[in-house]
Amino acid sequence: MRSWAPVLLLLGALRTGGALVPAPARNVLLFLADDGGFESGTYNNSAIRTPSLDALARRSVVFQNAFTSVSSCSPSRASILTGLPQHQNGMYGLHQDVHHFNSFDSVQSLPRLLSRARVRTGIIGKKHVGPEAVYPFDFAYTEENSSVLQVGRNITRIKALVRQFLQSQDERPFFLYVAFHDPHRCGHSQPQYGAFCEKFGNGESGMGWIPDWKPQLYRPEQVQVPHFVPDTPAARADLAAQYTTIGRMDQGIGLVLEELQRAGFHNSTLVIYTSDNGIPFPSGRTNLYRSGTAEPLLISSPEHTERWGQVSQAFATLLASLARSGCSSLESLSCQRWSRSSPGPPPSAARATTR
């Protein structure tokens, strides 16, 4: 389960010996795919071309058993940003439109805590959580103030915003959250762009143009159909469209990492890539099967180069982190009760994995 993992990982990455390091700053860059699965070379899909993710994986620990706490967009994102499951953070369902779910006003989210600790926070792309007072970012370009197509799928725009964020960086450490809208379906909302918005920005008439994107097209017979998806012509056509949008996200990840290096932060930044939930196919997203809850997870630390390229089958626990850190305000009441009564780690820590 996701539980405390992301917040402790991020807070730990920005701290040394319990104190913030004024210089050099240690930063975190979090990439989040939207309905992203295991369609990449890193996870043994030989049909798709994902050179940026594959290169990142060679500088990462690749986790094979990472899971979301809930296979749905807003609740999953709220868990990432609070370290709490949905019944504790209040995000029981989707945030936008008629659903209108929000986290509880009292929740102490990651951007709230980092701001208090003098860590600069930024979000580019799909936010899909609220209210704003619970999830305040210092630098924010999301669907709340921009077109989600532009800040979530237009990789040239994303590159420019990342450059703007990095060029305005001060002496504080930073946490930058780049939340792509790819490879989410869009046939229900923008059908003119295709089932997965695979035509958006391809330069064809009426589709707009994303200058940095080199579209990769796939034929239905080329794709690898996941074992849980019916092998039908319709499914293959959808997977081919999905592959094209995964390729756009992959190129976007490459552009962001180039900006990170150009700005001189590549040797001081922990880079994480993962997804919010499973792919939008039968037995995937919103299902409790492994195909709905299992996620890709790459963690690249510039300070642990000896771990680059390793593959972990572990359901990693947070026992060591929790023993060092104790309970933060993000953690559950059971952890707070434990801290008052026991010298050891909380009993629920054994159930907390890297996701």
mmCIF file of N, CA, C and O in Angstrom, residues 38-103:
data_model
loop_
_atom_site.group_PDB
_atom_site.id
_atom_site.type_symbol
_atom_site.label_atom_id
_atom_site.label_comp_id
_atom_site.label_asym_id
_atom_site.label_seq_id
_atom_site.Cartn_x
_atom_site.Cartn_y
_atom_site.Cartn_z
ATOM 1 N N PHE A 38 2.827 -0.653 -17.728
ATOM 2 C CA PHE A 38 4.159 -1.234 -17.922
ATOM 3 C C PHE A 38 4.547 -1.283 -19.397
ATOM 4 O O PHE A 38 5.385 -2.080 -19.802
ATOM 5 N N GLU A 39 3.954 -0.402 -20.194
ATOM 6 C CA GLU A 39 4.261 -0.344 -21.619
ATOM 7 C C GLU A 39 5.532 0.466 -21.825
ATOM 8 O O GLU A 39 5.508 1.640 -22.156
ATOM 9 N N SER A 40 6.654 -0.152 -21.603
ATOM 10 C CA SER A 40 7.960 0.470 -21.820
ATOM 11 C C SER A 40 8.991 -0.628 -21.966
ATOM 12 O O SER A 40 8.784 -1.766 -21.512
ATOM 13 N N GLY A 41 10.102 -0.278 -22.587
ATOM 14 C CA GLY A 41 11.170 -1.252 -22.721
ATOM 15 C C GLY A 41 11.695 -1.707 -21.380
ATOM 16 O O GLY A 41 12.111 -2.867 -21.215
ATOM 17 N N THR A 42 11.669 -0.822 -20.405
ATOM 18 C CA THR A 42 12.147 -1.139 -19.062
ATOM 19 C C THR A 42 11.415 -2.335 -18.478
ATOM 20 O O THR A 42 12.000 -3.161 -17.774
ATOM 21 N N TYR A 43 10.136 -2.431 -18.759
ATOM 22 C CA TYR A 43 9.322 -3.517 -18.229
ATOM 23 C C TYR A 43 9.028 -4.569 -19.305
ATOM 24 O O TYR A 43 7.955 -5.158 -19.341
ATOM 25 N N ASN A 44 10.011 -4.781 -20.167
ATOM 26 C CA ASN A 44 10.036 -5.918 -21.103
ATOM 27 C C ASN A 44 8.957 -5.865 -22.177
ATOM 28 O O ASN A 44 8.512 -6.909 -22.657
ATOM 29 N N ASN A 45 8.544 -4.662 -22.544
ATOM 30 C CA ASN A 45 7.668 -4.535 -23.711
ATOM 31 C C ASN A 45 8.559 -4.162 -24.891
ATOM 32 O O ASN A 45 9.059 -3.040 -24.984
ATOM 33 N N SER A 46 8.757 -5.109 -25.788
ATOM 34 C CA SER A 46 9.658 -4.897 -26.918
ATOM 35 C C SER A 46 8.970 -4.258 -28.113
ATOM 36 O O SER A 46 9.626 -3.935 -29.109
ATOM 37 N N ALA A 47 7.651 -4.029 -28.010
ATOM 38 C CA ALA A 47 6.908 -3.470 -29.141
ATOM 39 C C ALA A 47 6.920 -1.949 -29.148
ATOM 40 O O ALA A 47 6.679 -1.333 -30.189
ATOM 41 N N ILE A 48 7.189 -1.340 -27.999
ATOM 42 C CA ILE A 48 7.106 0.113 -27.890
ATOM 43 C C ILE A 48 8.504 0.698 -27.722
ATOM 44 O O ILE A 48 9.400 0.057 -27.163
ATOM 45 N N ARG A 49 8.679 1.920 -28.201
ATOM 46 C CA ARG A 49 9.973 2.597 -28.091
ATOM 47 C C ARG A 49 9.868 3.694 -27.022
ATOM 48 O O ARG A 49 9.133 4.669 -27.196
ATOM 49 N N THR A 50 10.603 3.507 -25.939
ATOM 50 C CA THR A 50 10.606 4.474 -24.831
ATOM 51 C C THR A 50 12.055 4.749 -24.420
ATOM 52 O O THR A 50 12.475 4.397 -23.312
ATOM 53 N N PRO A 51 12.835 5.399 -25.271
ATOM 54 C CA PRO A 51 14.271 5.578 -24.973
ATOM 55 C C PRO A 51 14.549 6.401 -23.722
ATOM 56 O O PRO A 51 15.528 6.143 -23.019
ATOM 57 N N SER A 52 13.708 7.389 -23.421
ATOM 58 C CA SER A 52 13.971 8.228 -22.245
ATOM 59 C C SER A 52 13.733 7.457 -20.949
ATOM 60 O O SER A 52 14.537 7.529 -20.007
ATOM 61 N N LEU A 53 12.632 6.717 -20.879
ATOM 62 C CA LEU A 53 12.375 5.896 -19.699
ATOM 63 C C LEU A 53 13.423 4.807 -19.556
ATOM 64 O O LEU A 53 13.873 4.497 -18.439
ATOM 65 N N ASP A 54 13.820 4.216 -20.671
ATOM 66 C CA ASP A 54 14.836 3.168 -20.608
ATOM 67 C C ASP A 54 16.164 3.726 -20.106
ATOM 68 O O ASP A 54 16.863 3.082 -19.307
ATOM 69 N N ALA A 55 16.510 4.941 -20.543
ATOM 70 C CA ALA A 55 17.749 5.570 -20.076
ATOM 71 C C ALA A 55 17.652 5.912 -18.593
ATOM 72 O O ALA A 55 18.619 5.728 -17.834
ATOM 73 N N LEU A 56 16.482 6.399 -18.160
ATOM 74 C CA LEU A 56 16.298 6.694 -16.744
ATOM 75 C C LEU A 56 16.409 5.417 -15.920
ATOM 76 O O LEU A 56 17.003 5.415 -14.834
ATOM 77 N N ALA A 57 15.852 4.327 -16.431
ATOM 78 C CA ALA A 57 15.908 3.055 -15.706
ATOM 79 C C ALA A 57 17.345 2.587 -15.511
ATOM 80 O O ALA A 57 17.666 1.982 -14.479
ATOM 81 N N ARG A 58 18.200 2.868 -16.471
ATOM 82 C CA ARG A 58 19.605 2.467 -16.333
ATOM 83 C C ARG A 58 20.311 3.249 -15.226
ATOM 84 O O ARG A 58 21.380 2.834 -14.771
ATOM 85 N N ARG A 59 19.702 4.351 -14.782
ATOM 86 C CA ARG A 59 20.262 5.143 -13.687
ATOM 87 C C ARG A 59 19.372 5.054 -12.440
ATOM 88 O O ARG A 59 19.428 5.926 -11.582
ATOM 89 N N SER A 60 18.568 4.009 -12.368
ATOM 90 C CA SER A 60 17.581 3.878 -11.290
ATOM 91 C C SER A 60 17.602 2.481 -10.705
ATOM 92 O O SER A 60 18.162 1.544 -11.280
ATOM 93 N N VAL A 61 16.939 2.351 -9.564
ATOM 94 C CA VAL A 61 16.462 1.054 -9.105
ATOM 95 C C VAL A 61 15.077 0.875 -9.714
ATOM 96 O O VAL A 61 14.222 1.756 -9.607
ATOM 97 N N VAL A 62 14.859 -0.259 -10.368
ATOM 98 C CA VAL A 62 13.583 -0.552 -11.025
ATOM 99 C C VAL A 62 12.797 -1.505 -10.124
ATOM 100 O O VAL A 62 13.246 -2.620 -9.846
ATOM 101 N N PHE A 63 11.639 -1.049 -9.674
ATOM 102 C CA PHE A 63 10.827 -1.859 -8.773
ATOM 103 C C PHE A 63 9.776 -2.643 -9.555
ATOM 104 O O PHE A 63 9.064 -2.089 -10.398
ATOM 105 N N GLN A 64 9.678 -3.944 -9.247
ATOM 106 C CA GLN A 64 8.727 -4.824 -9.926
ATOM 107 C C GLN A 64 7.445 -5.023 -9.134
ATOM 108 O O GLN A 64 6.468 -5.531 -9.667
ATOM 109 N N ASN A 65 7.464 -4.652 -7.862
ATOM 110 C CA ASN A 65 6.291 -4.856 -7.016
ATOM 111 C C ASN A 65 5.923 -3.562 -6.294
ATOM 112 O O ASN A 65 5.999 -3.460 -5.072
ATOM 113 N N ALA A 66 5.551 -2.556 -7.079
ATOM 114 C CA ALA A 66 5.066 -1.279 -6.539
ATOM 115 C C ALA A 66 3.571 -1.188 -6.821
ATOM 116 O O ALA A 66 3.112 -1.586 -7.893
ATOM 117 N N PHE A 67 2.822 -0.676 -5.881
ATOM 118 C CA PHE A 67 1.368 -0.652 -6.006
ATOM 119 C C PHE A 67 0.805 0.698 -5.563
ATOM 120 O O PHE A 67 1.324 1.340 -4.654
ATOM 121 N N THR A 68 -0.281 1.081 -6.206
ATOM 122 C CA THR A 68 -1.042 2.241 -5.756
ATOM 123 C C THR A 68 -1.907 1.837 -4.574
ATOM 124 O O THR A 68 -2.253 0.660 -4.402
ATOM 125 N N SER A 69 -2.266 2.807 -3.752
ATOM 126 C CA SER A 69 -3.142 2.514 -2.620
ATOM 127 C C SER A 69 -4.593 2.380 -3.056
ATOM 128 O O SER A 69 -5.384 1.731 -2.386
ATOM 129 N N VAL A 70 -4.950 3.019 -4.164
ATOM 130 C CA VAL A 70 -6.307 2.928 -4.697
ATOM 131 C C VAL A 70 -6.231 3.181 -6.195
ATOM 132 O O VAL A 70 -5.533 4.084 -6.649
ATOM 133 N N SER A 71 -6.929 2.359 -6.966
ATOM 134 C CA SER A 71 -6.803 2.417 -8.424
ATOM 135 C C SER A 71 -7.775 3.423 -9.033
ATOM 136 O O SER A 71 -8.645 3.086 -9.835
ATOM 137 N N SER A 72 -7.609 4.680 -8.645
ATOM 138 C CA SER A 72 -8.437 5.754 -9.179
ATOM 139 C C SER A 72 -7.672 7.057 -9.040
ATOM 140 O O SER A 72 -6.944 7.264 -8.062
ATOM 141 N N CYS A 73 -7.872 7.954 -9.982
ATOM 142 C CA CYS A 73 -7.002 9.105 -10.167
ATOM 143 C C CYS A 73 -6.864 10.007 -8.949
ATOM 144 O O CYS A 73 -5.805 10.101 -8.331
ATOM 145 N N SER A 74 -7.910 10.732 -8.587
ATOM 146 C CA SER A 74 -7.809 11.698 -7.488
ATOM 147 C C SER A 74 -7.455 11.051 -6.156
ATOM 148 O O SER A 74 -6.579 11.560 -5.435
ATOM 149 N N PRO A 75 -8.095 9.943 -5.768
ATOM 150 C CA PRO A 75 -7.700 9.320 -4.503
ATOM 151 C C PRO A 75 -6.242 8.888 -4.485
ATOM 152 O O PRO A 75 -5.553 9.037 -3.472
ATOM 153 N N SER A 76 -5.753 8.366 -5.603
ATOM 154 C CA SER A 76 -4.353 7.957 -5.672
ATOM 155 C C SER A 76 -3.428 9.154 -5.537
ATOM 156 O O SER A 76 -2.440 9.129 -4.785
ATOM 157 N N ARG A 77 -3.725 10.231 -6.260
ATOM 158 C CA ARG A 77 -2.881 11.433 -6.198
ATOM 159 C C ARG A 77 -2.909 12.059 -4.811
ATOM 160 O O ARG A 77 -1.890 12.580 -4.331
ATOM 161 N N ALA A 78 -4.067 12.036 -4.170
ATOM 162 C CA ALA A 78 -4.149 12.560 -2.811
ATOM 163 C C ALA A 78 -3.301 11.728 -1.855
ATOM 164 O O ALA A 78 -2.678 12.269 -0.940
ATOM 165 N N SER A 79 -3.259 10.421 -2.066
ATOM 166 C CA SER A 79 -2.418 9.574 -1.225
ATOM 167 C C SER A 79 -0.946 9.884 -1.438
ATOM 168 O O SER A 79 -0.157 9.920 -0.489
ATOM 169 N N ILE A 80 -0.556 10.120 -2.696
ATOM 170 C CA ILE A 80 0.831 10.483 -2.988
ATOM 171 C C ILE A 80 1.208 11.767 -2.257
ATOM 172 O O ILE A 80 2.310 11.891 -1.708
ATOM 173 N N LEU A 81 0.295 12.728 -2.228
ATOM 174 C CA LEU A 81 0.601 14.051 -1.690
ATOM 175 C C LEU A 81 0.285 14.209 -0.205
ATOM 176 O O LEU A 81 0.517 15.272 0.363
ATOM 177 N N THR A 82 -0.262 13.160 0.421
ATOM 178 C CA THR A 82 -0.540 13.243 1.865
ATOM 179 C C THR A 82 0.071 12.101 2.653
ATOM 180 O O THR A 82 0.255 12.222 3.864
ATOM 181 N N GLY A 83 0.362 10.970 1.986
ATOM 182 C CA GLY A 83 0.813 9.806 2.724
ATOM 183 C C GLY A 83 -0.297 9.105 3.469
ATOM 184 O O GLY A 83 -0.048 8.236 4.303
ATOM 185 N N LEU A 84 -1.542 9.462 3.174
ATOM 186 C CA LEU A 84 -2.694 8.885 3.854
ATOM 187 C C LEU A 84 -3.607 8.197 2.852
ATOM 188 O O LEU A 84 -3.771 8.683 1.727
ATOM 189 N N PRO A 85 -4.246 7.088 3.229
ATOM 190 C CA PRO A 85 -5.259 6.488 2.359
ATOM 191 C C PRO A 85 -6.482 7.391 2.263
ATOM 192 O O PRO A 85 -6.663 8.310 3.072
ATOM 193 N N GLN A 86 -7.340 7.104 1.298
ATOM 194 C CA GLN A 86 -8.434 8.026 1.007
ATOM 195 C C GLN A 86 -9.391 8.216 2.169
ATOM 196 O O GLN A 86 -9.941 9.307 2.369
ATOM 197 N N HIS A 87 -9.595 7.184 2.989
ATOM 198 C CA HIS A 87 -10.542 7.354 4.093
ATOM 199 C C HIS A 87 -9.980 8.243 5.185
ATOM 200 O O HIS A 87 -10.730 8.692 6.058
ATOM 201 N N GLN A 88 -8.671 8.523 5.139
ATOM 202 C CA GLN A 88 -8.081 9.432 6.117
ATOM 203 C C GLN A 88 -7.834 10.821 5.545
ATOM 204 O O GLN A 88 -7.852 11.807 6.284
ATOM 205 N N ASN A 89 -7.598 10.903 4.221
ATOM 206 C CA ASN A 89 -7.387 12.247 3.663
ATOM 207 C C ASN A 89 -8.668 12.860 3.101
ATOM 208 O O ASN A 89 -8.694 14.050 2.797
ATOM 209 N N GLY A 90 -9.731 12.062 2.945
ATOM 210 C CA GLY A 90 -11.020 12.606 2.532
ATOM 211 C C GLY A 90 -11.301 12.577 1.050
ATOM 212 O O GLY A 90 -12.426 12.871 0.630
ATOM 213 N N MET A 91 -10.300 12.213 0.219
ATOM 214 C CA MET A 91 -10.506 12.191 -1.229
ATOM 215 C C MET A 91 -11.079 10.825 -1.624
ATOM 216 O O MET A 91 -10.392 9.947 -2.126
ATOM 217 N N TYR A 92 -12.375 10.668 -1.408
ATOM 218 C CA TYR A 92 -13.019 9.378 -1.639
ATOM 219 C C TYR A 92 -13.266 9.103 -3.118
ATOM 220 O O TYR A 92 -13.463 7.952 -3.517
ATOM 221 N N GLY A 93 -13.289 10.133 -3.932
ATOM 222 C CA GLY A 93 -13.566 9.961 -5.354
ATOM 223 C C GLY A 93 -12.882 11.037 -6.159
ATOM 224 O O GLY A 93 -11.978 11.736 -5.674
ATOM 225 N N LEU A 94 -13.323 11.220 -7.400
ATOM 226 C CA LEU A 94 -12.696 12.199 -8.290
ATOM 227 C C LEU A 94 -12.983 13.625 -7.830
ATOM 228 O O LEU A 94 -14.046 13.919 -7.282
ATOM 229 N N HIS A 95 -12.032 14.510 -8.104
ATOM 230 C CA HIS A 95 -12.130 15.881 -7.600
ATOM 231 C C HIS A 95 -12.966 16.781 -8.508
ATOM 232 O O HIS A 95 -13.793 17.557 -8.029
ATOM 233 N N GLN A 96 -12.745 16.675 -9.820
ATOM 234 C CA GLN A 96 -13.361 17.626 -10.741
ATOM 235 C C GLN A 96 -14.822 17.285 -11.071
ATOM 236 O O GLN A 96 -15.317 16.208 -10.756
ATOM 237 N N ASP A 97 -15.457 18.250 -11.718
ATOM 238 C CA ASP A 97 -16.789 18.095 -12.304
ATOM 239 C C ASP A 97 -17.831 17.735 -11.251
ATOM 240 O O ASP A 97 -17.799 18.238 -10.137
ATOM 241 N N VAL A 98 -18.761 16.835 -11.616
ATOM 242 C CA VAL A 98 -19.897 16.568 -10.736
ATOM 243 C C VAL A 98 -19.486 15.816 -9.474
ATOM 244 O O VAL A 98 -20.230 15.789 -8.489
ATOM 245 N N HIS A 99 -18.311 15.193 -9.485
ATOM 246 C CA HIS A 99 -17.901 14.364 -8.347
ATOM 247 C C HIS A 99 -17.584 15.255 -7.135
ATOM 248 O O HIS A 99 -18.074 15.015 -6.035
ATOM 249 N N HIS A 100 -16.717 16.224 -7.339
ATOM 250 C CA HIS A 100 -16.480 17.302 -6.369
ATOM 251 C C HIS A 100 -16.004 16.802 -5.011
ATOM 252 O O HIS A 100 -16.402 17.310 -3.966
ATOM 253 N N PHE A 101 -15.143 15.781 -5.017
ATOM 254 C CA PHE A 101 -14.570 15.330 -3.753
ATOM 255 C C PHE A 101 -13.367 16.195 -3.401
ATOM 256 O O PHE A 101 -12.631 16.657 -4.275
ATOM 257 N N ASN A 102 -13.160 16.394 -2.097
ATOM 258 C CA ASN A 102 -12.039 17.174 -1.594
ATOM 259 C C ASN A 102 -11.431 16.488 -0.382
ATOM 260 O O ASN A 102 -12.118 15.752 0.339
ATOM 261 N N SER A 103 -10.161 16.751 -0.157
ATOM 262 C CA SER A 103 -9.540 16.302 1.079
ATOM 263 C C SER A 103 -10.043 17.140 2.254
ATOM 264 O O SER A 103 -10.525 18.260 2.080
#
